[in-house]
Tab-separated table of C-alpha atoms and ligand atoms in Angstrom:
chain	number	residue	atom	x	y	z
N	132	MET	CA	23.236	1.951	8.719
N	133	THR	CA	26.335	4.109	8.984
N	134	ASP	CA	26.598	7.851	9.305
N	135	ILE	CA	28.400	9.608	6.489
N	136	THR	CA	30.906	12.446	6.222
N	137	ILE	CA	31.082	14.439	3.004
N	138	SER	CA	33.558	17.195	2.164
N	139	HIS	CA	32.911	20.443	0.299
N	140	GLU	CA	35.289	19.123	-2.332
N	141	GLN	CA	33.182	15.984	-2.862
N	142	ILE	CA	30.008	18.057	-3.213
N	143	GLU	CA	31.684	20.391	-5.695
N	144	ALA	CA	33.038	17.446	-7.713
N	145	ALA	CA	29.591	15.814	-7.735
N	146	ALA	CA	27.979	19.061	-8.914
N	147	ARG	CA	30.587	19.467	-11.669
N	148	GLU	CA	30.081	15.916	-12.906
N	149	ALA	CA	26.278	16.172	-12.694
N	150	TYR	CA	26.358	19.444	-14.637
N	151	GLY	CA	28.575	17.965	-17.358
N	152	TYR	CA	26.369	14.901	-17.613
N	153	ALA	CA	23.050	16.779	-17.742
N	154	ALA	CA	24.391	19.261	-20.321
N	155	THR	CA	24.411	16.371	-22.810
N	156	ILE	CA	20.775	15.399	-22.130
N	157	LYS	CA	18.386	16.412	-24.904
N	158	GLY	CA	14.611	16.484	-25.035
N	159	GLY	CA	11.712	18.504	-23.697
N	160	VAL	CA	10.154	21.731	-24.916
N	161	ASN	CA	9.778	25.180	-23.371
N	162	ALA	CA	6.396	25.867	-21.750
N	163	HIS	CA	4.329	26.958	-24.735
N	164	TYR	CA	1.097	28.124	-23.054
N	165	ILE	CA	2.797	31.265	-21.705
N	166	PRO	CA	4.170	33.174	-24.752
N	167	TYR	CA	7.161	34.733	-22.920
N	168	LEU	CA	8.425	31.330	-21.768
N	169	ALA	CA	8.091	29.807	-25.226
N	170	ASN	CA	10.724	32.268	-26.516
N	171	ILE	CA	13.458	31.794	-23.868
N	172	ASP	CA	16.757	30.368	-25.185
N	173	PRO	CA	16.327	26.596	-24.669
N	174	GLY	CA	20.110	26.152	-24.390
N	175	LEU	CA	20.413	27.969	-21.040
N	176	PHE	CA	21.476	25.703	-18.182
N	177	GLY	CA	22.693	26.422	-14.647
N	178	LEU	CA	23.293	24.400	-11.479
N	179	SER	CA	23.757	25.994	-8.041
N	180	VAL	CA	24.404	24.494	-4.619
N	181	MET	CA	24.510	26.204	-1.239
N	182	LEU	CA	25.849	24.537	1.879
N	183	PRO	CA	24.710	25.317	5.433
N	184	ASP	CA	27.815	27.481	6.064
N	185	GLY	CA	26.902	29.690	3.074
N	186	THR	CA	29.421	28.196	0.626
N	187	ALA	CA	28.055	28.631	-2.913
N	188	ILE	CA	28.931	26.285	-5.787
N	189	ASP	CA	27.788	27.377	-9.267
N	190	PHE	CA	28.094	25.915	-12.767
N	191	GLY	CA	26.764	27.393	-16.013
N	192	ASP	CA	24.080	30.077	-16.385
N	193	THR	CA	23.556	30.674	-12.665
N	194	THR	CA	23.196	34.469	-12.897
N	195	TYR	CA	20.494	34.414	-15.613
N	196	ARG	CA	17.118	35.634	-14.281
N	197	PHE	CA	14.308	33.309	-15.279
N	198	GLY	CA	10.618	33.131	-14.325
N	199	ILE	CA	10.301	31.563	-10.877
N	200	GLU	CA	6.768	30.345	-11.771
N	201	SER	CA	5.539	27.536	-9.534
N	202	ILE	CA	8.583	27.659	-7.287
N	203	SER	CA	7.071	30.933	-5.947
N	204	LYS	CA	4.474	28.714	-4.270
N	205	VAL	CA	7.161	27.610	-1.793
N	206	PRO	CA	8.028	31.025	-0.283
N	207	THR	CA	4.380	32.115	-0.212
N	208	ALA	CA	3.377	28.888	1.573
N	209	ILE	CA	6.145	29.664	4.095
N	210	LEU	CA	4.792	33.218	4.507
N	211	ALA	CA	1.247	31.909	5.017
N	212	MET	CA	2.649	29.603	7.728
N	213	ILE	CA	4.603	32.475	9.333
N	214	GLN	CA	1.469	34.632	9.438
N	215	HIS	CA	-1.169	31.962	10.161
N	216	THR	CA	0.794	28.958	11.576
N	217	PRO	CA	1.240	25.588	9.823
N	218	GLN	CA	-2.067	24.425	11.340
N	219	GLY	CA	-3.836	27.469	9.870
N	220	VAL	CA	-2.540	26.567	6.402
N	221	LEU	CA	-3.616	22.939	6.882
N	222	ASP	CA	-7.120	24.035	7.915
N	223	LYS	CA	-7.622	26.639	5.202
N	224	ILE	CA	-5.833	24.956	2.256
N	225	GLY	CA	-4.723	21.415	3.112
N	226	ALA	CA	-1.580	19.347	2.482
N	227	ASP	CA	-2.732	16.517	0.215
N	228	ALA	CA	-0.949	15.651	-3.002
N	229	THR	CA	-3.431	15.744	-5.856
N	230	GLY	CA	-1.638	13.289	-8.169
N	231	LEU	CA	-2.945	15.483	-10.970
N	232	PRO	CA	-1.484	18.278	-13.110
N	233	PHE	CA	-0.611	21.561	-11.370
N	234	ASN	CA	-3.528	23.474	-12.881
N	235	SER	CA	-6.199	20.814	-12.427
N	236	ILE	CA	-9.775	21.922	-11.873
N	237	PHE	CA	-10.787	18.292	-11.525
N	238	ALA	CA	-8.530	18.056	-8.424
N	239	ILE	CA	-10.599	20.752	-6.687
N	240	LEU	CA	-13.805	18.850	-7.369
N	241	LEU	CA	-12.260	15.505	-6.345
N	242	GLU	CA	-10.915	16.916	-3.086
N	243	ASN	CA	-14.437	17.878	-2.222
N	244	ASP	CA	-14.046	21.654	-2.496
N	245	HIS	CA	-10.562	21.775	-0.938
N	246	PRO	CA	-7.586	23.458	-2.669
N	247	SER	CA	-5.432	20.417	-1.515
N	248	THR	CA	-1.987	21.960	-1.018
N	249	PRO	CA	-0.403	25.412	-1.372
N	250	LEU	CA	2.002	23.962	-3.953
N	251	VAL	CA	-0.539	23.530	-6.782
N	252	ASN	CA	-2.203	26.464	-8.549
N	253	ALA	CA	-5.469	26.270	-6.597
N	254	GLY	CA	-3.778	26.174	-3.173
N	255	ALA	CA	-1.261	28.832	-4.182
N	256	ILE	CA	-4.003	31.272	-5.223
N	257	SER	CA	-5.735	30.478	-1.927
N	258	ALA	CA	-2.419	31.099	-0.085
N	259	CYS	CA	-2.095	34.515	-1.784
N	260	SER	CA	-5.585	35.315	-0.526
N	261	MET	CA	-4.506	34.412	3.049
N	262	ILE	CA	-1.532	36.796	3.121
N	263	ASP	CA	-1.827	39.855	5.385
N	264	PRO	CA	-2.503	42.758	5.251
N	265	LYS	CA	-5.914	41.730	3.881
N	266	GLY	CA	-7.528	43.941	1.244
N	267	ASP	CA	-4.243	45.760	0.540
N	268	SER	CA	-2.692	44.612	-2.725
N	269	ASP	CA	0.490	46.713	-2.320
N	270	GLY	CA	0.949	45.615	1.291
N	271	LYS	CA	0.471	41.947	0.382
N	272	TRP	CA	2.891	42.245	-2.561
N	273	LYS	CA	5.480	43.833	-0.267
N	274	ALA	CA	5.049	40.993	2.260
N	275	ILE	CA	5.432	38.369	-0.512
N	276	THR	CA	8.537	39.937	-2.089
N	277	ASP	CA	10.182	40.871	1.245
N	278	ASN	CA	9.842	37.238	2.280
N	279	ILE	CA	11.459	36.003	-0.957
N	280	THR	CA	14.264	38.548	-0.500
N	281	ALA	CA	14.912	37.311	3.047
N	282	LEU	CA	14.899	33.657	1.929
N	283	CYS	CA	17.271	34.300	-1.000
N	284	GLY	CA	19.381	36.969	0.697
N	285	SER	CA	18.807	39.203	-2.355
N	286	ALA	CA	15.783	40.624	-4.136
N	287	PRO	CA	13.873	39.006	-7.016
N	288	GLN	CA	12.898	41.263	-9.945
N	289	LEU	CA	9.541	41.326	-11.651
N	290	ILE	CA	9.808	40.386	-15.348
N	291	ASP	CA	7.165	42.788	-16.711
N	292	GLU	CA	6.893	41.066	-20.069
N	293	LEU	CA	6.237	37.714	-18.363
N	294	TYR	CA	3.654	39.267	-16.027
N	295	HIS	CA	1.755	40.745	-18.976
N	296	SER	CA	2.099	37.544	-20.962
N	297	GLU	CA	0.672	35.473	-18.085
N	298	SER	CA	-2.060	37.965	-17.171
N	299	ALA	CA	-3.315	37.929	-20.759
N	300	THR	CA	-3.485	34.123	-20.925
N	301	ASN	CA	-4.390	32.902	-17.393
N	302	PHE	CA	-7.956	31.827	-18.191
N	303	ASN	CA	-7.632	28.453	-16.466
N	304	ASN	CA	-6.366	30.101	-13.284
N	305	ARG	CA	-9.306	32.528	-13.391
N	306	ALA	CA	-11.641	29.535	-13.496
N	307	ILE	CA	-9.805	27.956	-10.534
N	308	THR	CA	-10.036	31.179	-8.536
N	309	TRP	CA	-13.770	31.564	-8.989
N	310	LEU	CA	-14.449	27.882	-8.354
N	311	LEU	CA	-12.541	28.212	-5.071
N	312	LYS	CA	-14.484	31.380	-4.264
N	313	ASN	CA	-17.640	29.349	-4.749
N	314	TYR	CA	-16.344	26.933	-2.086
N	315	ASP	CA	-15.286	29.725	0.349
N	316	ARG	CA	-11.606	28.920	-0.096
N	317	ILE	CA	-10.562	32.423	-1.204
N	318	TYR	CA	-9.934	34.581	1.857
N	319	ASP	CA	-9.633	38.012	0.216
N	320	ASP	CA	-10.711	39.650	-3.029
N	321	PRO	CA	-10.544	36.907	-5.747
N	322	ASP	CA	-9.205	39.084	-8.568
N	323	MET	CA	-6.563	40.578	-6.278
N	324	SER	CA	-5.534	37.106	-5.083
N	325	LEU	CA	-5.187	35.838	-8.652
N	326	ASP	CA	-3.235	38.939	-9.670
N	327	LEU	CA	-0.799	38.466	-6.768
N	328	TYR	CA	-0.342	34.812	-7.730
N	329	THR	CA	0.271	35.722	-11.388
N	330	ARG	CA	2.717	38.452	-10.371
N	331	GLN	CA	4.686	36.216	-7.992
N	332	CYS	CA	5.000	33.595	-10.777
N	333	SER	CA	6.484	36.352	-12.981
N	334	LEU	CA	9.344	37.197	-10.626
N	335	GLY	CA	12.789	36.723	-12.113
N	336	VAL	CA	15.310	34.817	-10.006
N	337	THR	CA	18.646	33.113	-10.621
N	338	SER	CA	19.501	29.535	-9.752
N	339	ALA	CA	22.029	30.928	-7.249
N	340	GLN	CA	19.188	32.780	-5.476
N	341	LEU	CA	17.004	29.671	-5.432
N	342	ALA	CA	19.854	27.589	-4.003
N	343	ALA	CA	20.093	30.144	-1.166
N	344	MET	CA	16.324	29.860	-0.588
N	345	ALA	CA	16.640	26.058	-0.545
N	346	ALA	CA	19.597	26.266	1.850
N	347	THR	CA	17.565	28.498	4.181
N	348	ILE	CA	14.884	25.798	4.304
N	349	ALA	CA	17.527	23.061	4.698
N	350	SER	CA	19.003	25.060	7.606
N	351	GLY	CA	15.726	25.226	9.526
N	352	GLY	CA	14.819	28.798	8.568
N	353	VAL	CA	18.170	30.571	8.987
N	354	ASN	CA	19.630	32.122	5.836
N	355	PRO	CA	23.205	30.740	5.701
N	356	VAL	CA	24.616	33.896	4.103
N	357	SER	CA	22.865	36.689	6.030
N	358	GLY	CA	22.583	34.680	9.268
N	359	ALA	CA	19.031	36.035	9.681
N	360	ARG	CA	16.268	33.783	10.993
N	361	VAL	CA	13.607	34.051	8.282
N	362	PHE	CA	11.079	31.615	9.750
N	363	ASP	CA	10.540	29.487	12.819
N	364	ALA	CA	12.362	26.137	12.759
N	365	ALA	CA	9.018	24.315	13.171
N	366	ILE	CA	7.990	25.465	9.668
N	367	ALA	CA	10.979	23.786	7.928
N	368	PRO	CA	9.718	20.173	8.112
N	369	LYS	CA	6.234	21.319	7.087
N	370	ILE	CA	7.358	23.072	3.912
N	371	THR	CA	9.787	20.240	3.082
N	372	THR	CA	6.898	17.774	3.422
N	373	LEU	CA	4.792	19.788	0.991
N	374	ILE	CA	7.723	19.951	-1.441
N	375	ALA	CA	8.313	16.190	-1.166
N	376	THR	CA	4.686	15.223	-1.659
N	377	VAL	CA	3.709	17.479	-4.557
N	378	GLY	CA	6.778	19.339	-5.851
N	379	PHE	CA	6.864	17.440	-9.150
N	380	TYR	CA	3.094	17.379	-9.648
N	381	GLN	CA	1.836	14.015	-10.930
N	382	HIS	CA	5.444	12.746	-11.019
N	383	SER	CA	6.165	13.584	-7.361
N	384	GLY	CA	6.172	9.973	-6.179
N	385	ASP	CA	8.383	8.755	-9.021
N	386	TRP	CA	10.760	11.652	-8.494
N	387	LEU	CA	11.162	11.180	-4.724
N	388	TYR	CA	11.458	7.407	-5.125
N	389	THR	CA	14.218	7.837	-7.698
N	390	SER	CA	16.148	10.837	-6.384
N	391	GLY	CA	15.525	10.929	-2.620
N	392	LEU	CA	15.477	14.726	-2.966
N	393	PRO	CA	12.386	16.801	-2.068
N	394	ALA	CA	12.219	19.258	-4.956
N	395	LYS	CA	9.850	21.836	-6.437
N	396	SER	CA	9.763	22.623	-10.139
N	397	GLY	CA	8.392	25.544	-12.125
N	398	VAL	CA	7.421	25.848	-15.788
N	399	GLY	CA	10.093	28.556	-16.198
N	400	GLY	CA	12.581	25.653	-16.118
N	401	GLY	CA	13.737	25.970	-12.515
N	402	VAL	CA	13.911	23.221	-9.889
N	403	LEU	CA	14.672	23.861	-6.195
N	404	GLY	CA	15.800	20.942	-4.022
N	405	VAL	CA	16.069	20.714	-0.229
N	406	LEU	CA	18.116	18.110	1.624
N	407	PRO	CA	17.514	19.033	5.298
N	408	GLY	CA	20.695	19.784	7.223
N	409	VAL	CA	22.849	19.049	4.181
N	410	MET	CA	22.331	21.464	1.292
N	411	GLY	CA	20.069	23.540	-0.898
N	412	VAL	CA	20.307	22.993	-4.652
N	413	ALA	CA	18.732	24.610	-7.687
N	414	ALA	CA	18.988	23.991	-11.404
N	415	PHE	CA	17.559	25.820	-14.403
N	416	ALA	CA	17.030	24.802	-18.045
N	417	PRO	CA	13.867	25.802	-19.995
N	418	PRO	CA	12.855	22.604	-21.891
N	419	LEU	CA	10.234	20.658	-19.874
N	420	ASP	CA	8.852	17.131	-19.871
N	421	GLU	CA	5.114	16.580	-20.325
N	422	ALA	CA	4.398	17.143	-16.600
N	423	GLY	CA	6.084	20.575	-16.673
N	424	ASN	CA	9.401	19.606	-15.031
N	425	SER	CA	12.736	20.718	-16.538
N	426	VAL	CA	14.452	17.794	-18.282
N	427	LYS	CA	18.070	18.907	-17.726
N	428	ALA	CA	17.486	20.246	-14.201
N	429	GLN	CA	15.989	16.909	-13.157
N	430	ALA	CA	18.872	15.006	-14.732
N	431	ALA	CA	21.460	17.190	-12.977
N	432	LEU	CA	19.912	16.898	-9.508
N	433	LEU	CA	19.290	13.181	-9.863
N	434	LYS	CA	22.875	12.580	-10.964
N	435	MET	CA	24.214	14.638	-8.079
N	436	MET	CA	22.217	12.622	-5.544
N	437	GLU	CA	23.409	9.372	-7.130
N	438	ILE	CA	27.063	10.399	-7.020
N	439	LEU	CA	26.841	11.533	-3.386
N	440	GLY	CA	24.762	8.504	-2.368
N	441	LEU	CA	22.372	10.675	-0.381
N	442	GLY	CA	18.598	10.567	0.079
N	443	ILE	CA	16.117	12.065	2.544
N	444	MET	CA	14.684	8.649	3.418
N	445	ASP	CA	17.957	6.821	4.055
N	446	GLY	CA	18.076	7.695	7.766
N	447	ARG	CA	21.792	8.456	7.858
N	448	ARG	CA	23.268	11.417	9.666
N	449	VAL	CA	25.342	13.471	7.216
N	450	THR	CA	28.249	15.571	8.455
N	451	ILE	CA	29.721	18.120	6.069
N	452	VAL	CA	33.354	19.024	6.500
N	453	LYS	CA	35.468	21.642	4.684
A	174	LIG	N1	2.213	30.610	-13.696
A	174	LIG	C1	2.093	29.237	-14.066
A	174	LIG	C2	0.632	28.833	-14.046
A	174	LIG	O1	-0.080	29.269	-13.183
A	174	LIG	C3	2.917	28.415	-13.113
A	174	LIG	C4	2.801	26.954	-13.351
A	174	LIG	C5	3.991	26.153	-12.899
A	174	LIG	O2	5.130	26.614	-12.855
A	174	LIG	O3	3.770	24.988	-12.616
A	174	LIG	O4	0.200	28.089	-14.884
């Protein structure tokens, strides 16, 4: 097994080719169960890469703000680990892949009362309930959004219309919240915890911001642009493990097997990918496959990994040169 050296130019060329290829891929439909998402232009498509030295590579609609949705589970899991340690998150929520859809109630029952992982709806609502300061909705919201701002190096913006659209239709998540409450897995007021989860899903971000968040994780907790340490280096492998095991819901195994890229998707059409020590990537295109993963974003990231010949499991040391 040989080590590998890759230049910025090669990464940029791979991203350009992957973007061009994925732009031709058809198929999928916008998330229809959240009215706001159903009406987003399905033709939008962006691909962003950030390297550990802060170099940003962007193609397409990379400044369009879309609903972060499930990808918000990543920063809030990080915040729960910052505040309560990775062991605290393991004890209170767990780290098991469910192998079931993101909003599964069955998964809670199967896991024997456990929310499973902070990267599915149940665990994410539980994670929101863990965030300090307890009992203080405004304080918790500030902690959640400040953390996202530090990870991205710029602030997300709440999409009010999306927040109202989700709040009016989140009946399944209400059921999850109260079932978890029944099992003592909600660690603050249940309605407040659900509201914080719904609100964080409704934050608008760009693919460029998500690539910076991914690069911060890939760089062991240091934001490559601001230079600030956002979280302890020991948290990076924990969050990357959660992303790898459950980031694509019931397709997580297939996705990791095929792409070699730990990645987290959201029903807003975004996908964030982390290749530790190498790069953060993010793609955005609204039409989704039946598991809720963006069709074009998947195609772009998969193609990029193929062209570069990289993969988290291949055991090679990757050096990036200018
Ligand atoms: N807000 C969405 C929900 O709770 C997020 C789902 C997702 O992106 O997977 O259903």
